[in-house]
mmCIF file of C-alpha atoms and ligand atoms in Angstrom:
data_model
loop_
_atom_site.group_PDB
_atom_site.id
_atom_site.type_symbol
_atom_site.label_atom_id
_atom_site.label_comp_id
_atom_site.label_asym_id
_atom_site.label_seq_id
_atom_site.Cartn_x
_atom_site.Cartn_y
_atom_site.Cartn_z
ATOM 1 C CA UNK W 18 164.880 193.895 138.309
ATOM 2 C CA UNK W 19 168.243 192.195 137.872
ATOM 3 C CA UNK W 20 168.113 190.363 134.546
ATOM 4 C CA UNK W 21 171.738 189.252 134.605
ATOM 5 C CA UNK W 22 172.294 185.702 133.490
ATOM 6 C CA UNK W 23 173.585 183.731 136.433
ATOM 7 C CA UNK W 24 177.238 182.714 136.052
ATOM 8 C CA UNK W 25 178.571 180.383 138.758
ATOM 9 C CA UNK W 26 181.663 181.751 140.510
ATOM 10 C CA UNK W 27 184.366 180.010 142.524
ATOM 11 C CA UNK W 28 182.282 180.084 145.725
ATOM 12 C CA UNK W 29 179.499 178.221 143.939
ATOM 13 C CA UNK W 30 181.954 175.750 142.454
ATOM 14 C CA UNK W 31 183.476 175.057 145.877
ATOM 15 C CA UNK W 32 180.057 174.578 147.446
ATOM 16 C CA UNK W 33 179.087 172.160 144.660
ATOM 17 C CA UNK W 34 182.312 170.206 145.150
ATOM 18 C CA UNK W 35 181.774 169.920 148.909
ATOM 19 C CA UNK W 36 178.144 168.872 148.433
ATOM 20 C CA UNK W 37 179.365 166.152 146.102
ATOM 21 C CA UNK W 38 182.025 165.070 148.594
ATOM 22 C CA UNK W 39 179.554 164.753 151.483
ATOM 23 C CA UNK W 40 176.851 163.178 149.291
ATOM 24 C CA UNK W 41 174.098 161.591 151.372
ATOM 25 C CA UNK W 42 175.792 162.763 154.576
ATOM 26 C CA UNK W 43 174.685 166.349 153.992
ATOM 27 C CA UNK W 44 171.369 168.124 153.464
ATOM 28 C CA UNK W 45 171.036 171.885 153.058
ATOM 29 C CA UNK W 46 167.699 173.409 154.065
ATOM 30 C CA UNK W 47 166.689 176.962 153.201
ATOM 31 C CA UNK W 48 163.822 179.258 154.105
ATOM 32 C CA UNK W 49 162.044 181.045 151.246
ATOM 33 C CA UNK W 50 163.406 184.387 152.536
ATOM 34 C CA UNK W 51 167.002 183.476 151.670
ATOM 35 C CA UNK W 52 168.707 185.249 148.772
ATOM 36 C CA UNK W 53 169.098 183.589 145.352
ATOM 37 C CA UNK W 54 172.838 183.182 146.019
ATOM 38 C CA UNK W 55 171.994 180.825 148.863
ATOM 39 C CA UNK W 56 168.780 179.265 147.502
ATOM 40 C CA UNK W 57 170.583 177.871 144.453
ATOM 41 C CA UNK W 58 172.540 175.560 146.777
ATOM 42 C CA UNK W 59 169.624 174.447 148.925
ATOM 43 C CA UNK W 60 168.245 170.873 148.715
ATOM 44 C CA UNK W 61 164.943 171.592 150.466
ATOM 45 C CA UNK W 62 163.268 175.024 150.315
ATOM 46 C CA UNK W 63 160.250 175.735 152.485
ATOM 47 C CA UNK W 64 158.518 177.918 155.008
ATOM 48 C CA UNK W 65 159.072 177.286 158.701
ATOM 49 C CA UNK W 66 156.313 174.658 159.026
ATOM 50 C CA UNK W 67 157.354 172.702 155.922
ATOM 51 C CA UNK W 68 160.999 172.692 156.979
ATOM 52 C CA UNK W 69 160.184 171.554 160.531
ATOM 53 C CA UNK W 70 158.022 168.759 159.094
ATOM 54 C CA UNK W 71 160.822 167.537 156.831
ATOM 55 C CA UNK W 72 163.459 167.189 159.589
ATOM 56 C CA UNK W 73 162.296 163.853 161.083
ATOM 57 C CA UNK W 74 162.597 162.179 157.639
ATOM 58 C CA UNK W 75 166.115 163.399 156.955
ATOM 59 C CA UNK W 76 168.727 160.679 157.296
ATOM 60 C CA UNK W 77 171.857 162.745 156.520
ATOM 61 C CA UNK W 78 174.235 163.179 159.454
ATOM 62 C CA UNK W 79 174.790 166.878 158.727
ATOM 63 C CA UNK W 80 171.916 169.346 158.328
ATOM 64 C CA UNK W 81 172.919 172.861 157.291
ATOM 65 C CA UNK W 82 170.081 175.274 157.919
ATOM 66 C CA UNK W 83 170.029 178.476 155.871
ATOM 67 C CA UNK W 84 167.620 180.614 157.842
ATOM 68 C CA UNK W 85 167.583 182.233 161.253
ATOM 69 C CA UNK W 86 168.604 180.942 164.666
ATOM 70 C CA UNK W 87 165.215 179.830 166.003
ATOM 71 C CA UNK W 88 164.708 177.656 162.904
ATOM 72 C CA UNK W 89 168.044 175.905 163.460
ATOM 73 C CA UNK W 90 167.138 175.400 167.140
ATOM 74 C CA UNK W 91 163.847 173.760 166.103
ATOM 75 C CA UNK W 92 165.783 171.547 163.686
ATOM 76 C CA UNK W 93 168.051 170.477 166.583
ATOM 77 C CA UNK W 94 165.006 169.468 168.601
ATOM 78 C CA UNK W 95 163.519 167.387 165.808
ATOM 79 C CA UNK W 96 166.795 165.854 164.599
ATOM 80 C CA UNK W 97 167.756 162.231 165.266
ATOM 81 C CA UNK W 98 170.420 161.326 167.827
ATOM 82 C CA UNK W 99 173.849 161.777 166.243
ATOM 83 C CA UNK W 100 172.643 164.253 163.632
ATOM 84 C CA UNK W 101 174.285 167.663 163.671
ATOM 85 C CA UNK W 102 172.648 170.986 162.760
ATOM 86 C CA UNK W 103 174.645 173.941 161.420
ATOM 87 C CA UNK W 104 173.755 177.594 160.871
ATOM 88 C CA UNK W 105 176.189 179.558 158.668
ATOM 89 C CA UNK W 106 175.900 182.723 160.821
ATOM 90 C CA UNK W 107 174.862 182.454 164.460
ATOM 91 C CA UNK W 108 174.065 186.179 164.533
ATOM 92 C CA UNK W 109 171.244 185.518 162.068
ATOM 93 C CA UNK W 110 168.607 185.908 164.738
ATOM 94 C CA UNK W 111 165.006 187.028 164.229
ATOM 95 C CA UNK W 112 164.198 190.575 165.418
ATOM 96 C CA UNK W 113 160.741 189.426 166.520
ATOM 97 C CA UNK W 114 162.102 186.457 168.470
ATOM 98 C CA UNK W 115 164.358 188.868 170.396
ATOM 99 C CA UNK W 116 161.256 190.741 171.616
ATOM 100 C CA UNK W 117 160.278 187.904 173.988
ATOM 101 C CA UNK W 118 162.856 186.894 176.604
ATOM 102 C CA UNK W 119 162.273 183.609 178.417
ATOM 103 C CA UNK W 120 162.561 185.177 181.886
ATOM 104 C CA UNK W 121 159.894 187.791 181.024
ATOM 105 C CA UNK W 122 157.560 185.182 179.548
ATOM 106 C CA UNK W 123 157.925 183.007 182.645
ATOM 107 C CA UNK W 124 157.318 185.945 184.999
ATOM 108 C CA UNK W 125 154.192 187.010 183.080
ATOM 109 C CA UNK W 126 152.777 183.463 182.983
ATOM 110 C CA UNK W 127 153.401 183.023 186.704
ATOM 111 C CA UNK W 128 151.519 186.243 187.436
ATOM 112 C CA UNK W 129 148.645 185.479 185.074
ATOM 113 C CA UNK W 130 148.122 181.953 186.436
ATOM 114 C CA UNK W 131 148.600 182.860 190.114
ATOM 115 C CA UNK W 132 144.828 183.320 190.588
ATOM 116 C CA UNK W 133 144.120 179.814 189.321
ATOM 117 C CA UNK W 134 143.125 180.929 185.822
ATOM 118 C CA UNK W 135 144.058 178.457 183.110
ATOM 119 C CA UNK W 136 146.136 180.482 180.631
ATOM 120 C CA UNK W 137 147.313 178.538 177.583
ATOM 121 C CA UNK W 138 150.452 180.035 176.030
ATOM 122 C CA UNK W 139 150.616 179.798 172.245
ATOM 123 C CA UNK W 140 154.015 180.697 170.910
ATOM 124 C CA UNK W 141 154.762 181.552 167.302
ATOM 125 C CA UNK W 142 157.645 179.438 166.028
ATOM 126 C CA UNK W 143 159.596 182.716 165.649
ATOM 127 C CA UNK W 144 160.827 182.518 169.236
ATOM 128 C CA UNK W 145 163.842 181.212 171.123
ATOM 129 C CA UNK W 146 164.098 177.640 172.326
ATOM 130 C CA UNK W 147 164.139 178.927 175.908
ATOM 131 C CA UNK W 148 160.751 180.595 175.360
ATOM 132 C CA UNK W 149 159.352 177.418 173.766
ATOM 133 C CA UNK W 150 160.533 175.525 176.846
ATOM 134 C CA UNK W 151 158.656 177.898 179.166
ATOM 135 C CA UNK W 152 155.542 177.476 177.002
ATOM 136 C CA UNK W 153 155.923 173.681 177.086
ATOM 137 C CA UNK W 154 156.149 173.745 180.900
ATOM 138 C CA UNK W 155 152.942 175.803 181.086
ATOM 139 C CA UNK W 156 151.059 173.280 178.895
ATOM 140 C CA UNK W 157 151.119 175.398 175.740
ATOM 141 C CA UNK W 158 152.133 174.811 172.156
ATOM 142 C CA UNK W 159 153.968 176.284 169.196
ATOM 143 C CA UNK W 160 152.229 177.569 166.068
ATOM 144 C CA UNK W 161 153.362 178.827 162.673
ATOM 145 C CA UNK W 162 151.678 181.287 160.352
ATOM 146 C CA UNK W 163 150.328 178.285 158.378
ATOM 147 C CA UNK W 164 148.488 176.741 161.300
ATOM 148 C CA UNK W 165 147.881 179.713 163.638
ATOM 149 C CA UNK W 166 144.126 179.442 163.140
ATOM 150 C CA UNK W 167 143.895 175.739 164.033
ATOM 151 C CA UNK W 168 146.239 176.222 166.974
ATOM 152 C CA UNK W 169 144.436 179.286 168.341
ATOM 153 C CA UNK W 170 141.112 177.440 168.124
ATOM 154 C CA UNK W 171 142.695 174.584 170.081
ATOM 155 C CA UNK W 172 144.204 176.903 172.702
ATOM 156 C CA UNK W 173 140.941 178.838 173.191
ATOM 157 C CA UNK W 174 139.134 175.555 173.895
ATOM 158 C CA UNK W 175 141.872 174.354 176.269
ATOM 159 C CA UNK W 176 141.920 177.273 178.669
ATOM 160 C CA UNK W 177 140.162 180.298 180.155
ATOM 161 C CA UNK W 178 142.403 182.563 178.051
ATOM 162 C CA UNK W 179 145.325 182.371 175.636
ATOM 163 C CA UNK W 180 148.626 184.219 175.848
ATOM 164 C CA UNK W 181 149.772 184.649 172.233
ATOM 165 C CA UNK W 182 153.423 185.549 171.731
ATOM 166 C CA UNK W 183 155.590 187.172 170.498
ATOM 167 C CA UNK W 184 153.690 188.530 167.459
ATOM 168 C CA UNK W 185 150.764 190.762 168.411
ATOM 169 C CA UNK W 186 149.810 191.088 164.725
ATOM 170 C CA UNK W 187 149.594 187.382 163.925
ATOM 171 C CA UNK W 188 147.683 186.922 167.207
ATOM 172 C CA UNK W 189 145.222 189.719 166.504
ATOM 173 C CA UNK W 190 144.750 188.878 162.799
ATOM 174 C CA UNK W 191 144.104 185.214 163.603
ATOM 175 C CA UNK W 192 141.703 186.080 166.436
ATOM 176 C CA UNK W 193 139.763 188.421 164.132
ATOM 177 C CA UNK W 194 139.462 185.679 161.536
ATOM 178 C CA UNK W 195 138.045 183.405 164.256
ATOM 179 C CA UNK W 196 135.595 186.070 165.410
ATOM 180 C CA UNK W 197 137.136 186.765 168.833
ATOM 181 C CA UNK W 198 135.599 190.173 169.747
ATOM 182 C CA UNK W 199 138.006 193.140 169.984
ATOM 183 C CA UNK W 200 136.972 193.795 173.601
ATOM 184 C CA UNK W 201 138.131 190.274 174.536
ATOM 185 C CA UNK W 202 141.672 190.990 173.270
ATOM 186 C CA UNK W 203 144.222 192.900 175.337
ATOM 187 C CA UNK W 204 147.689 193.997 174.302
ATOM 188 C CA UNK W 205 150.033 193.538 177.247
ATOM 189 C CA UNK W 206 152.158 196.516 178.186
ATOM 190 C CA UNK W 207 155.132 195.115 180.049
ATOM 191 C CA UNK W 208 156.572 198.546 180.828
ATOM 192 C CA UNK W 209 153.302 199.624 182.501
ATOM 193 C CA UNK W 210 152.780 196.198 184.011
ATOM 194 C CA UNK W 211 149.053 196.000 183.130
ATOM 195 C CA UNK W 212 148.759 192.336 184.154
ATOM 196 C CA UNK W 213 146.259 192.798 186.985
ATOM 197 C CA UNK W 214 143.680 195.022 185.295
ATOM 198 C CA UNK W 215 140.014 194.189 184.850
ATOM 199 C CA UNK W 216 140.521 194.070 181.056
ATOM 200 C CA UNK W 217 143.222 191.441 181.390
ATOM 201 C CA UNK W 218 141.130 189.387 183.806
ATOM 202 C CA UNK W 219 138.181 189.352 181.366
ATOM 203 C CA UNK W 220 140.188 188.862 178.171
ATOM 204 C CA UNK W 221 140.101 185.683 176.072
ATOM 205 C CA UNK W 222 143.288 186.658 174.241
ATOM 206 C CA UNK W 223 146.361 188.343 175.703
ATOM 207 C CA UNK W 224 148.787 189.621 173.089
ATOM 208 C CA UNK W 225 152.511 189.917 173.717
ATOM 209 C CA UNK W 226 153.835 193.289 172.496
ATOM 210 C CA UNK W 227 156.151 191.938 169.785
ATOM 211 C CA UNK W 228 156.129 192.277 166.013
ATOM 212 C CA UNK W 229 158.153 191.759 162.844
ATOM 213 C CA UNK W 230 159.738 195.108 161.957
ATOM 214 C CA UNK W 231 159.856 194.074 158.298
ATOM 215 C CA UNK W 232 156.178 193.246 157.903
ATOM 216 C CA UNK W 233 154.848 195.819 160.364
ATOM 217 C CA UNK W 234 156.902 198.937 159.693
ATOM 218 C CA UNK W 235 157.629 198.580 155.994
ATOM 219 C CA UNK W 236 154.171 197.545 154.765
ATOM 220 C CA UNK W 237 151.673 200.349 155.159
ATOM 221 C CA UNK W 238 147.975 200.968 154.652
ATOM 222 C CA UNK W 239 148.774 203.768 152.140
ATOM 223 C CA UNK W 240 150.704 201.286 149.992
ATOM 224 C CA UNK W 241 147.693 198.963 149.834
ATOM 225 C CA UNK W 242 145.443 201.900 148.926
ATOM 226 C CA UNK W 243 147.902 203.102 146.253
ATOM 227 C CA UNK W 244 147.965 199.651 144.645
ATOM 228 C CA UNK W 245 144.177 199.389 144.633
ATOM 229 C CA UNK W 246 144.012 202.850 143.032
ATOM 230 C CA UNK W 247 146.539 202.071 140.299
ATOM 231 C CA UNK W 248 145.249 198.569 139.604
ATOM 232 C CA UNK W 249 141.468 198.705 140.136
ATOM 233 C CA UNK W 250 139.961 195.285 140.755
ATOM 234 C CA UNK W 251 143.349 193.661 141.451
ATOM 235 C CA UNK W 252 144.104 191.930 144.727
ATOM 236 C CA UNK W 253 146.636 192.588 147.477
ATOM 237 C CA UNK W 254 147.610 189.574 149.599
ATOM 238 C CA UNK W 255 149.913 189.824 152.612
ATOM 239 C CA UNK W 256 151.593 187.837 155.379
ATOM 240 C CA UNK W 257 149.646 187.985 158.682
ATOM 241 C CA UNK W 258 152.667 189.526 160.448
ATOM 242 C CA UNK W 259 151.448 192.768 158.815
ATOM 243 C CA UNK W 260 149.403 195.069 161.038
ATOM 244 C CA UNK W 261 145.652 194.398 161.437
ATOM 245 C CA UNK W 262 144.973 197.738 159.670
ATOM 246 C CA UNK W 263 146.876 196.526 156.603
ATOM 247 C CA UNK W 264 145.331 193.045 156.695
ATOM 248 C CA UNK W 265 141.846 194.565 156.977
ATOM 249 C CA UNK W 266 142.323 196.515 153.712
ATOM 250 C CA UNK W 267 143.799 193.568 151.824
ATOM 251 C CA UNK W 268 142.096 190.873 149.799
ATOM 252 C CA UNK W 269 143.752 187.981 151.613
ATOM 253 C CA UNK W 270 146.287 187.212 154.308
ATOM 254 C CA UNK W 271 148.169 184.033 155.072
ATOM 255 C CA UNK W 272 151.429 182.245 155.558
ATOM 256 C CA UNK W 273 154.299 182.038 153.098
ATOM 257 C CA UNK W 274 152.820 178.758 151.822
ATOM 258 C CA UNK W 275 149.431 180.461 151.316
ATOM 259 C CA UNK W 276 150.971 183.389 149.414
ATOM 260 C CA UNK W 277 152.858 181.071 147.061
ATOM 261 C CA UNK W 278 149.720 178.975 146.508
ATOM 262 C CA UNK W 279 147.629 182.076 145.738
ATOM 263 C CA UNK W 280 150.164 183.163 143.097
ATOM 264 C CA UNK W 281 150.166 179.650 141.578
ATOM 265 C CA UNK W 282 146.346 179.575 141.543
ATOM 266 C CA UNK W 283 146.185 183.023 139.927
ATOM 267 C CA UNK W 284 148.624 181.861 137.231
ATOM 268 C CA UNK W 285 146.665 178.636 136.645
ATOM 269 C CA UNK W 286 143.311 180.435 136.379
ATOM 270 C CA UNK W 287 144.744 183.206 134.203
ATOM 271 C CA UNK W 288 142.001 185.693 135.162
ATOM 272 C CA UNK W 289 144.089 188.308 136.976
ATOM 273 C CA UNK W 290 146.497 190.682 135.200
ATOM 274 C CA UNK W 291 148.249 191.842 138.395
ATOM 275 C CA UNK W 292 148.580 190.648 141.970
ATOM 276 C CA UNK W 293 150.313 192.521 144.768
ATOM 277 C CA UNK W 294 152.156 190.410 147.373
ATOM 278 C CA UNK W 295 153.180 191.829 150.748
ATOM 279 C CA UNK W 296 155.973 189.824 152.271
ATOM 280 C CA UNK W 297 159.765 189.443 152.198
ATOM 281 C CA UNK W 298 161.194 190.642 148.882
ATOM 282 C CA UNK W 299 163.560 187.795 147.856
ATOM 283 C CA UNK W 300 160.570 185.469 147.791
ATOM 284 C CA UNK W 301 158.326 187.943 145.946
ATOM 285 C CA UNK W 302 161.052 188.688 143.368
ATOM 286 C CA UNK W 303 161.495 184.977 142.650
ATOM 287 C CA UNK W 304 157.728 184.687 142.084
ATOM 288 C CA UNK W 305 157.807 187.769 139.828
ATOM 289 C CA UNK W 306 160.578 186.252 137.740
ATOM 290 C CA UNK W 307 159.114 182.774 137.631
ATOM 291 C CA UNK W 308 155.736 183.958 136.317
ATOM 292 C CA UNK W 309 156.859 187.119 134.466
ATOM 293 C CA UNK W 310 155.192 186.078 131.198
ATOM 294 C CA UNK W 311 151.916 185.022 132.883
ATOM 295 C CA UNK W 312 151.040 187.620 135.531
ATOM 296 C CA UNK W 313 152.325 190.930 136.837
ATOM 297 C CA UNK W 314 153.391 190.175 140.435
ATOM 298 C CA UNK W 315 154.038 193.421 142.301
ATOM 299 C CA UNK W 316 155.753 193.625 145.706
ATOM 300 C CA UNK W 317 153.902 195.705 148.293
ATOM 301 C CA UNK W 318 157.342 196.849 149.517
ATOM 302 C CA UNK W 319 160.906 195.907 148.620
ATOM 303 C CA UNK W 320 161.536 194.702 152.161
ATOM 304 C CA UNK W 321 164.188 192.103 152.874
ATOM 305 C CA UNK W 322 164.982 190.714 156.327
ATOM 306 C CA UNK W 323 168.478 191.758 157.525
ATOM 307 C CA UNK W 324 168.655 188.680 159.753
ATOM 308 C CA UNK W 325 167.897 186.282 156.911
ATOM 309 C CA UNK W 326 170.404 188.152 154.731
ATOM 310 C CA UNK W 327 173.218 187.456 157.174
ATOM 311 C CA UNK W 328 173.469 184.002 155.616
ATOM 312 C CA UNK W 329 175.454 184.323 152.390
ATOM 313 C CA UNK W 330 176.954 181.857 149.916
ATOM 314 C CA UNK W 331 180.419 182.697 151.311
ATOM 315 C CA UNK W 332 179.321 181.841 154.865
ATOM 316 C CA UNK W 333 177.638 178.682 153.606
ATOM 317 C CA UNK W 334 180.928 177.697 151.980
ATOM 318 C CA UNK W 335 182.880 178.434 155.189
ATOM 319 C CA UNK W 336 180.418 176.231 157.114
ATOM 320 C CA UNK W 337 180.797 173.365 154.645
ATOM 321 C CA UNK W 338 184.587 173.692 154.736
ATOM 322 C CA UNK W 339 184.522 173.504 158.539
ATOM 323 C CA UNK W 340 181.837 170.812 158.811
ATOM 324 C CA UNK W 341 184.113 168.102 160.216
ATOM 325 C CA UNK W 342 185.517 170.566 162.778
ATOM 326 C CA UNK W 343 181.977 171.536 163.827
ATOM 327 C CA UNK W 344 182.158 175.132 162.523
ATOM 328 C CA UNK W 345 178.772 176.778 162.885
ATOM 329 C CA UNK W 346 177.199 173.833 164.712
ATOM 330 C CA UNK W 347 174.140 174.735 166.800
ATOM 331 C CA UNK W 348 173.819 173.271 170.292
ATOM 332 C CA UNK W 349 170.750 173.478 172.460
ATOM 333 C CA UNK W 350 170.802 173.353 176.228
ATOM 334 C CA UNK W 351 169.991 169.820 177.366
ATOM 335 C CA UNK W 352 167.564 170.920 180.123
ATOM 336 C CA UNK W 353 165.469 172.932 177.647
ATOM 337 C CA UNK W 354 165.064 170.130 175.147
ATOM 338 C CA UNK W 355 162.260 168.107 176.735
ATOM 339 C CA UNK W 356 159.857 171.002 177.555
ATOM 340 C CA UNK W 357 160.565 172.784 174.243
ATOM 341 C CA UNK W 358 160.063 169.571 172.276
ATOM 342 C CA UNK W 359 156.761 169.068 174.109
ATOM 343 C CA UNK W 360 155.406 172.387 172.802
ATOM 344 C CA UNK W 361 156.653 171.684 169.264
ATOM 345 C CA UNK W 362 155.435 168.081 169.137
ATOM 346 C CA UNK W 363 152.026 169.204 170.483
ATOM 347 C CA UNK W 364 151.724 171.427 167.404
ATOM 348 C CA UNK W 365 152.816 168.686 165.004
ATOM 349 C CA UNK W 366 150.289 166.283 166.568
ATOM 350 C CA UNK W 367 147.374 168.724 166.530
ATOM 351 C CA UNK W 368 148.111 169.602 162.879
ATOM 352 C CA UNK W 369 148.978 166.115 161.686
HETATM 353 P P1 13P C 429 156.718 181.397 157.722
HETATM 354 O O1 13P C 429 156.230 180.791 158.997
HETATM 355 O O2 13P C 429 155.614 181.752 156.815
HETATM 356 O O3 13P C 429 157.804 180.594 157.123
HETATM 357 O O4 13P C 429 157.371 182.805 158.108
HETATM 358 C C1 13P C 429 158.502 182.879 158.893
HETATM 359 C C2 13P C 429 158.897 184.266 159.062
HETATM 360 O O5 13P C 429 159.913 184.550 159.624
HETATM 361 C C3 13P C 429 158.002 185.278 158.556
HETATM 362 O O6 13P C 429 158.544 186.526 158.726
HETATM 363 FE FE1 SF4 C 430 161.912 187.534 161.978
HETATM 364 FE FE2 SF4 C 430 160.566 189.316 160.518
HETATM 365 FE FE3 SF4 C 430 162.877 188.375 159.663
HETATM 366 FE FE4 SF4 C 430 160.728 186.794 159.690
HETATM 367 S S1 SF4 C 430 161.038 188.636 158.457
HETATM 368 S S2 SF4 C 430 162.787 186.250 160.371
HETATM 369 S S3 SF4 C 430 159.735 187.552 161.575
HETATM 370 S S4 SF4 C 430 162.551 189.632 161.518
#
């Protein structure tokens, strides 16, 4: 672990000066997966649900979002007229979001609903605005890892079946927790075009074949087993973007907010000597450092997200320097706004 004492450099000093200059006209938001170099400049830190919830109350004219593209797009949708949203690097996209293209989602939904079946699309917030707009037009809603359970329950009641996208793992893990039988879940195979099979027609849950490469590929069953072996009786908790096989072997799974809460509860109760946390490493390392003298927090894997890491303090500074000129401003297509907002607002209303 890096135990260096933090010494502000000229980038930090410039950022501080610009924050002072803009005062109440600027708010910097940051997702928990951002590096320390960025987080130290952030006014509001949160997971995707918390950050989305905070937007409507923000009065500042300029919102700089340190996260990935879909989060900045959601901020644009929820922002007030005249407010501007900035993302320090527009190539900071989410690998999972790229696995569902709007034209494919639309084509699949048209096929699935062509027989008159009511298919409710439920889209994880980690998706493009264009995909959220398709989902809104088909009467569906957005969900996050914090509210996936409530939203899936809602969607299952609303329709004959649910199309969950893009994360097959979050979909499957949530369905298992709700007791949806395995034989009522089907993983779509877009390359084999399995949309008209008997299985699909009978399914309650159709899973889009997307995933988070960080949580799926870098967090393995063997790692969970190794931890349990080395620390008998200690718990492993993970993000539900991990594979169902990993989640099954763990002692708890939930959103970023859940993982943080579990660590805080473990510290408060003082009964556990070690706790293994399986999610993005910047967040886990901050928890390790924060509670180093109280509990041994161990990362399941040292996995950071390359998309989140595209945002750096230097790029944040460049964005702040170019704020008046609109450098890094995020624009969303006007025609997509209303249907995408519908799917997002539906979530906020159901989870109010
Ligand atoms: P949260 O919804 O928990 O913030 O997670 C977002 C994300 O990108 C997880 O990989
Ligand atoms: Fe996307 Fe995974 Fe990165 Fe989260 S960790 S932003 S899901 S690629």
